[in-house]
């Protein structure tokens, strides 16, 4: 793994916008704009290195599924902050009937510097983003800058195949809706959903799309409807389950949930069991089940314990883009935070020329499918992180 600098292509911003990345710049608090898509540098990997990382990702995914089984079997929902019995039952049912429920993708965030084992920082298997830039613009960047080279990137083909493989699980005779929140001002959620909708269409599915805020409730029929009063039979949402099960429509969601077998009126994708994998408590449960595993970092739910010697990171159980994450250096007072957190061993992000890097490794239908790399200036990968392309040479 090596970071190399280069000169950005002339007109790069227009190029990546035409390829679906309509948010190539990030606005900083002072009002200035800086590249989010950053092709002033790129990362180089060797093929054996990528093959080893693919194996790690698929092993981690298998471990996470085993952890999900453990959570359900041992009734550890409270460790995830799932205290509503109805939600717990819905998640458990979805897990038991997961073979009947479409499930598409997830993203592992990994600590890796090219010299030691990759280690899991977290897993977002419910509403992962940075998909568009990983699947499309960086592939076209490689073809233009390194024709004949390769990249860890089969995302587009894998997503199309996934929709084809799971088409029979969708309710017949109605379109698959794709939903995003219109509250996202950057357009990242909208473009992620638009891209996934495109892959579904290329797989031959009938689709439509809608903003979450436009979904209506028909009191007479007791069903969710679109803005033309058509029943929403199946829907892919870029809207976290922890919101879906706590907002003012939560009762309707649970009452009408198709959790396999067509027994409800609305099938939601990703399915409810993905709540088990997109919760930071998963990190501590993995450490319980696989202590000292080379691809895991020690993690606990009741406090930092012995991590005071190495330093630790406190992560809220639910959160995105580093929100609420705090870093504690070795020797810090081990007092736990008031809100439920996962306490994970501090592993400072690898430093490449003053840039802190995290690997986002994608899984589609249980198989590794691609890589996206984000850099930040500090130890927390936040909303000001930059996306850099990579190549296999």
Coordinates of C-alpha atoms in Angstrom, one line a residue:
X1 CA 0.0 0.0 0.0
X2 CA 1.5 3.3 -1.1
X3 CA 0.2 6.9 -1.5
X4 CA 1.4 8.7 -4.6
X5 CA 0.7 12.3 -5.6
X6 CA -0.3 13.3 -9.1
X7 CA -1.9 16.2 -11.0
X8 CA -5.7 16.2 -11.2
X9 CA -7.2 15.9 -14.7
X10 CA -8.3 19.1 -16.4
X11 CA -12.0 19.6 -15.8
X12 CA -12.1 16.8 -13.2
X13 CA -15.0 18.4 -11.3
X14 CA -17.3 18.4 -14.4
X15 CA -16.1 14.8 -15.2
X16 CA -17.0 13.3 -11.9
X17 CA -20.3 15.2 -11.7
X18 CA -21.3 13.7 -15.0
X19 CA -20.5 10.3 -13.6
X20 CA -22.9 10.7 -10.7
X21 CA -20.8 12.4 -8.1
X22 CA -22.7 15.7 -7.8
X23 CA -21.1 16.5 -4.5
X24 CA -17.4 16.7 -5.4
X25 CA -16.7 19.6 -3.0
X26 CA -17.1 20.0 0.7
X27 CA -18.0 23.3 2.3
X28 CA -16.0 24.0 5.5
X29 CA -17.2 26.0 8.5
X30 CA -15.5 29.2 7.2
X31 CA -17.5 28.9 3.9
X32 CA -14.5 27.8 1.8
X33 CA -14.9 24.8 -0.6
X34 CA -12.4 22.0 -0.7
X35 CA -12.4 18.8 -2.9
X36 CA -14.3 15.8 -1.5
X37 CA -13.3 13.9 -4.6
X38 CA -9.5 14.3 -4.4
X39 CA -7.5 13.0 -7.3
X40 CA -4.3 15.0 -6.4
X41 CA -3.2 11.7 -4.9
X42 CA -4.1 8.0 -5.2
X43 CA -3.2 4.7 -3.5
X44 CA -1.4 1.8 -5.0
X45 CA -1.8 -1.8 -3.9
X46 CA -0.3 -5.1 -5.1
X47 CA -2.6 -7.9 -6.2
X48 CA -1.6 -10.3 -3.4
X49 CA -2.3 -7.5 -0.9
X50 CA -5.8 -7.0 -2.3
X51 CA -6.5 -10.8 -2.4
X52 CA -5.5 -11.0 1.3
X53 CA -7.8 -8.1 2.1
X54 CA -10.7 -9.7 0.3
X55 CA -10.3 -12.8 2.4
X56 CA -10.2 -10.7 5.6
X57 CA -13.4 -8.9 4.6
X58 CA -15.3 -12.1 3.9
X59 CA -14.1 -13.7 7.1
X60 CA -15.2 -10.6 9.0
X61 CA -18.6 -10.8 7.3
X62 CA -19.1 -14.4 8.4
X63 CA -18.1 -13.5 11.9
X64 CA -20.6 -10.7 12.0
X65 CA -23.4 -13.0 10.8
X66 CA -22.4 -15.4 13.6
X67 CA -22.6 -12.5 16.0
X68 CA -26.0 -11.6 14.8
X69 CA -27.1 -15.2 15.5
X70 CA -25.7 -14.9 18.9
X71 CA -27.5 -11.7 19.7
X72 CA -30.8 -13.2 18.7
X73 CA -30.3 -16.5 20.3
X74 CA -29.0 -15.1 23.6
X75 CA -31.5 -12.2 23.6
X76 CA -28.8 -9.5 23.8
X77 CA -31.0 -6.8 22.2
X78 CA -30.6 -4.6 25.2
X79 CA -26.9 -4.4 24.6
X80 CA -27.7 -2.8 21.3
X81 CA -30.1 -0.3 22.9
X82 CA -33.1 -2.2 21.4
X83 CA -35.5 -2.1 24.4
X84 CA -38.8 -2.0 22.6
X85 CA -40.2 -5.6 22.6
X86 CA -41.9 -5.0 19.3
X87 CA -38.8 -3.9 17.6
X88 CA -36.8 -6.8 19.1
X89 CA -39.4 -9.3 17.8
X90 CA -39.4 -7.7 14.4
X91 CA -35.6 -7.9 14.2
X92 CA -35.6 -11.5 15.5
X93 CA -38.2 -12.6 13.0
X94 CA -36.4 -10.9 10.1
X95 CA -33.2 -12.7 11.1
X96 CA -34.9 -16.1 11.3
X97 CA -36.5 -15.5 7.9
X98 CA -33.5 -13.8 6.3
X99 CA -33.5 -16.3 3.4
X100 CA -36.8 -14.8 2.3
X101 CA -35.8 -11.2 2.6
X102 CA -33.7 -9.3 0.0
X103 CA -30.4 -8.0 1.4
X104 CA -28.0 -6.1 -0.7
X105 CA -24.8 -4.7 0.6
X106 CA -22.6 -3.3 3.5
X107 CA -19.4 -1.5 4.1
X108 CA -16.6 -2.4 6.5
X109 CA -14.3 0.4 7.7
X110 CA -10.9 -1.0 8.2
X111 CA -7.6 0.1 9.8
X112 CA -4.8 -0.9 7.5
X113 CA -1.4 0.5 6.6
X114 CA 0.0 -2.2 4.4
X115 CA 2.3 -3.7 7.0
X116 CA 0.0 -5.5 9.5
X117 CA -3.4 -7.2 9.6
X118 CA -6.4 -5.2 8.7
X119 CA -8.5 -4.5 11.7
X120 CA -12.2 -3.8 11.9
X121 CA -13.2 -0.2 13.0
X122 CA -16.9 -0.6 12.3
X123 CA -19.5 -2.1 10.0
X124 CA -22.3 -0.2 8.3
X125 CA -24.7 -2.7 6.8
X126 CA -27.9 -0.7 6.9
X127 CA -27.4 2.7 5.1
X128 CA -23.8 2.8 3.9
X129 CA -22.8 5.7 1.6
X130 CA -19.7 6.6 -0.4
X131 CA -21.0 3.9 -2.9
X132 CA -21.3 6.1 -6.0
X133 CA -17.7 7.3 -5.9
X134 CA -16.4 3.8 -5.1
X135 CA -18.3 2.2 -7.9
X136 CA -18.2 4.7 -10.8
X137 CA -15.9 7.8 -10.8
X138 CA -12.9 5.9 -9.5
X139 CA -13.3 3.2 -12.1
X140 CA -13.4 5.7 -14.9
X141 CA -10.5 7.6 -13.3
X142 CA -8.4 4.4 -13.5
X143 CA -9.4 3.7 -17.1
X144 CA -8.3 7.2 -18.1
X145 CA -5.1 7.5 -16.0
X146 CA -4.0 3.8 -15.9
X147 CA -5.4 2.0 -18.9
X148 CA -4.9 -1.7 -18.6
X149 CA -4.5 -1.6 -14.8
X150 CA -6.9 -3.1 -12.3
X151 CA -8.9 -2.0 -9.3
X152 CA -10.6 -3.7 -6.4
X153 CA -14.0 -2.8 -7.8
X154 CA -16.7 -5.2 -9.1
X155 CA -19.4 -3.2 -7.4
X156 CA -21.5 -2.4 -10.4
X157 CA -21.6 -5.9 -11.8
X158 CA -22.2 -7.4 -8.3
X159 CA -25.1 -5.1 -7.5
X160 CA -26.8 -6.0 -10.8
X161 CA -26.3 -9.7 -10.2
X162 CA -27.6 -9.3 -6.6
X163 CA -30.9 -7.7 -7.8
X164 CA -31.2 -10.5 -10.4
X165 CA -30.6 -13.2 -7.8
X166 CA -33.1 -11.7 -5.3
X167 CA -35.8 -10.6 -7.8
X168 CA -38.0 -13.6 -6.9
X169 CA -38.1 -12.4 -3.3
X170 CA -39.8 -9.2 -4.3
X171 CA -43.6 -8.9 -4.3
X172 CA -44.8 -9.3 -7.9
X173 CA -46.9 -6.8 -9.9
X174 CA -45.6 -3.6 -8.2
X175 CA -42.5 -1.5 -8.6
X176 CA -39.6 -1.5 -6.2
X177 CA -39.5 2.0 -4.7
X178 CA -36.2 3.7 -3.9
X179 CA -36.4 6.3 -1.1
X180 CA -34.1 8.9 0.3
X181 CA -34.5 11.8 2.7
X182 CA -34.9 15.2 1.1
X183 CA -33.3 16.7 4.3
X184 CA -29.9 15.7 2.8
X185 CA -28.8 19.0 1.3
X186 CA -25.6 17.7 -0.4
X187 CA -27.5 15.2 -2.6
X188 CA -25.4 12.3 -1.5
X189 CA -28.3 10.2 -0.3
X190 CA -30.3 11.0 -3.4
X191 CA -27.5 10.1 -5.8
X192 CA -26.7 6.9 -3.8
X193 CA -30.4 5.9 -4.2
X194 CA -30.4 6.9 -7.8
X195 CA -27.4 4.8 -8.5
X196 CA -28.9 1.7 -6.8
X197 CA -32.1 2.3 -8.7
X198 CA -30.1 2.3 -11.9
X199 CA -28.5 -1.1 -11.0
X200 CA -31.9 -2.5 -10.3
X201 CA -33.3 -1.4 -13.6
X202 CA -30.3 -2.9 -15.4
X203 CA -31.2 -6.1 -13.6
X204 CA -34.7 -5.9 -15.2
X205 CA -36.7 -4.7 -12.2
X206 CA -39.5 -2.2 -12.5
X207 CA -38.7 0.8 -10.2
X208 CA -39.9 4.1 -8.9
X209 CA -38.6 6.5 -6.4
X210 CA -39.8 8.8 -3.6
X211 CA -38.6 11.0 -0.8
X212 CA -39.2 9.5 2.6
X213 CA -41.0 12.7 3.5
X214 CA -43.5 12.0 0.6
X215 CA -44.5 8.6 1.8
X216 CA -48.2 8.7 2.9
X217 CA -50.4 6.6 5.1
X218 CA -53.8 5.5 3.8
X219 CA -56.0 5.1 6.9
X220 CA -58.7 3.2 5.0
X221 CA -56.5 0.4 3.7
X222 CA -53.9 0.6 6.5
X223 CA -51.0 0.8 4.0
X224 CA -48.2 3.1 3.0
X225 CA -48.8 4.9 -0.3
X226 CA -46.8 7.0 -2.7
X227 CA -47.7 10.6 -3.8
X228 CA -50.1 9.1 -6.3
X229 CA -51.9 7.0 -3.6
X230 CA -50.4 3.7 -5.0
X231 CA -49.6 1.1 -2.4
X232 CA -45.9 0.8 -1.6
X233 CA -45.4 -3.0 -1.6
X234 CA -41.5 -3.0 -1.6
X235 CA -39.1 -0.2 -0.9
X236 CA -35.3 0.3 -0.6
X237 CA -34.6 3.1 1.8
X238 CA -31.5 5.0 2.7
X239 CA -33.1 5.8 6.0
X240 CA -31.8 4.1 9.2
X241 CA -33.9 1.5 10.9
X242 CA -33.4 3.3 14.2
X243 CA -35.2 6.2 12.7
X244 CA -37.8 4.1 11.0
X245 CA -38.7 2.4 14.3
X246 CA -38.9 5.5 16.4
X247 CA -40.4 8.3 14.3
X248 CA -44.2 9.0 14.3
X249 CA -44.9 6.3 11.7
X250 CA -43.0 3.6 13.6
X251 CA -46.2 1.9 14.7
X252 CA -47.4 1.6 11.1
X253 CA -44.1 0.3 10.0
X254 CA -44.2 -2.5 12.5
X255 CA -47.9 -3.2 12.0
X256 CA -47.5 -3.6 8.2
X257 CA -43.9 -5.1 8.0
X258 CA -43.5 -7.8 5.5
X259 CA -40.8 -9.8 7.2
X260 CA -40.8 -12.7 4.8
X261 CA -43.5 -14.9 3.4
X262 CA -45.6 -12.0 2.2
X263 CA -47.5 -11.8 5.5
X264 CA -47.3 -8.0 5.7
X265 CA -47.9 -5.2 3.2
X266 CA -44.6 -3.5 2.9
X267 CA -41.2 -5.1 2.4
X268 CA -38.3 -2.8 3.5
X269 CA -34.7 -3.2 2.1
X270 CA -32.3 -3.4 3.9
X271 CA -34.3 -5.8 6.2
X272 CA -34.7 -5.2 9.9
X273 CA -32.1 -7.7 10.9
X274 CA -29.4 -5.3 9.5
X275 CA -30.0 -3.4 12.8
X276 CA -27.8 -6.1 14.3
X277 CA -24.8 -5.2 12.2
X278 CA -25.0 -1.4 12.0
X279 CA -24.7 -0.9 15.8
X280 CA -21.3 -0.3 17.4
X281 CA -22.2 -2.8 20.1
X282 CA -21.5 -5.4 17.5
X283 CA -17.8 -4.6 18.0
X284 CA -17.9 -5.6 21.6
X285 CA -19.9 -8.7 20.9
X286 CA -17.4 -9.8 18.2
X287 CA -14.6 -9.4 20.8
X288 CA -16.6 -11.5 23.2
X289 CA -17.0 -14.3 20.6
X290 CA -13.5 -14.0 19.0
X291 CA -11.1 -12.7 21.6
X292 CA -7.6 -11.9 20.3
X293 CA -8.7 -12.3 16.7
X294 CA -6.0 -10.5 14.6
X295 CA -8.6 -8.6 12.6
X296 CA -10.5 -7.2 15.6
X297 CA -9.7 -4.5 18.2
X298 CA -10.6 -5.1 21.9
X299 CA -14.0 -3.5 22.6
X300 CA -16.3 -3.4 25.6
X301 CA -19.8 -2.1 26.5
X302 CA -19.4 -1.4 30.2
X303 CA -16.4 0.9 30.0
X304 CA -12.8 1.0 28.7
X305 CA -11.6 -1.7 31.3
X306 CA -7.9 -2.4 30.6
X307 CA -7.8 -0.1 27.5
X308 CA -6.6 2.7 29.8
X309 CA -3.1 1.5 29.1
X310 CA -3.4 1.7 25.3
X311 CA -6.0 4.5 25.0
X312 CA -9.5 4.0 23.7
X313 CA -12.2 5.5 21.5
X314 CA -15.7 5.9 22.8
X315 CA -18.3 5.4 20.1
X316 CA -22.1 6.0 20.5
X317 CA -23.9 2.8 19.5
X318 CA -25.6 4.6 16.7
X319 CA -24.1 7.5 14.7
X320 CA -22.5 8.4 11.4
X321 CA -19.5 10.3 10.1
X322 CA -17.8 10.3 13.4
X323 CA -20.6 12.1 15.3
X324 CA -20.1 11.8 19.0
X325 CA -16.9 9.8 18.8
X326 CA -14.3 10.8 21.4
X327 CA -10.6 9.8 21.6
X328 CA -8.9 9.1 24.9
X329 CA -5.1 8.8 25.1
X330 CA -3.4 6.3 27.4
X331 CA -3.7 7.1 31.1
X332 CA -7.0 9.0 30.7
X333 CA -9.6 8.7 33.5
X334 CA -11.6 5.6 32.6
X335 CA -15.0 7.1 33.6
X336 CA -17.6 5.8 31.1
X337 CA -19.8 8.2 29.3
X338 CA -23.4 8.7 30.2
X339 CA -24.9 7.6 26.9
X340 CA -24.5 4.0 25.8
X341 CA -21.2 3.6 24.0
X342 CA -18.8 1.0 22.7
X343 CA -15.3 1.4 24.1
X344 CA -12.8 0.3 21.5
X345 CA -9.0 0.2 21.7
X346 CA -7.4 3.2 20.2
X347 CA -5.7 2.4 16.9
X348 CA -4.7 5.8 15.4
X349 CA -5.5 5.8 11.7
X350 CA -2.5 5.2 9.5
X351 CA -0.6 8.4 8.6
X352 CA 0.4 8.8 4.9
X353 CA 2.1 12.2 4.4
X354 CA 0.0 13.8 7.2
X355 CA -3.2 12.2 5.9
X356 CA -5.2 9.8 8.1
X357 CA -6.6 7.0 6.0
X358 CA -9.5 4.5 6.4
X359 CA -10.4 1.7 4.0
X360 CA -14.0 1.2 3.2
X361 CA -14.4 -2.4 1.9
X362 CA -17.7 -3.3 0.3
X363 CA -19.6 -6.5 0.6
X364 CA -22.4 -7.4 -1.9
X365 CA -24.4 -10.6 -1.2
X366 CA -21.9 -11.8 1.3
X367 CA -18.9 -11.4 -1.0
X368 CA -16.2 -8.7 -1.1
X369 CA -16.9 -6.4 -4.0
X370 CA -14.8 -3.2 -3.9
X371 CA -12.8 -0.6 -2.0
X372 CA -13.2 3.1 -1.3
X373 CA -10.6 5.1 0.5
X374 CA -11.2 8.2 2.6
X375 CA -8.7 10.5 4.2
X376 CA -9.0 13.0 7.0
X377 CA -6.8 15.5 8.6
X378 CA -7.5 14.2 12.1
X379 CA -8.0 10.9 13.8
X380 CA -11.8 10.9 13.3
X381 CA -13.1 10.3 9.8
X382 CA -15.8 13.0 9.7
X383 CA -17.9 14.9 7.2
X384 CA -14.8 16.7 6.0
X385 CA -13.1 13.5 4.9
X386 CA -11.8 13.3 1.3
X387 CA -12.3 10.3 -1.1
X388 CA -9.2 9.2 -3.1
X389 CA -9.1 6.6 -5.9
X390 CA -6.9 3.6 -5.9
X391 CA -5.3 1.2 -8.4
X392 CA -3.7 -2.2 -8.4
X393 CA -0.3 -2.2 -10.1

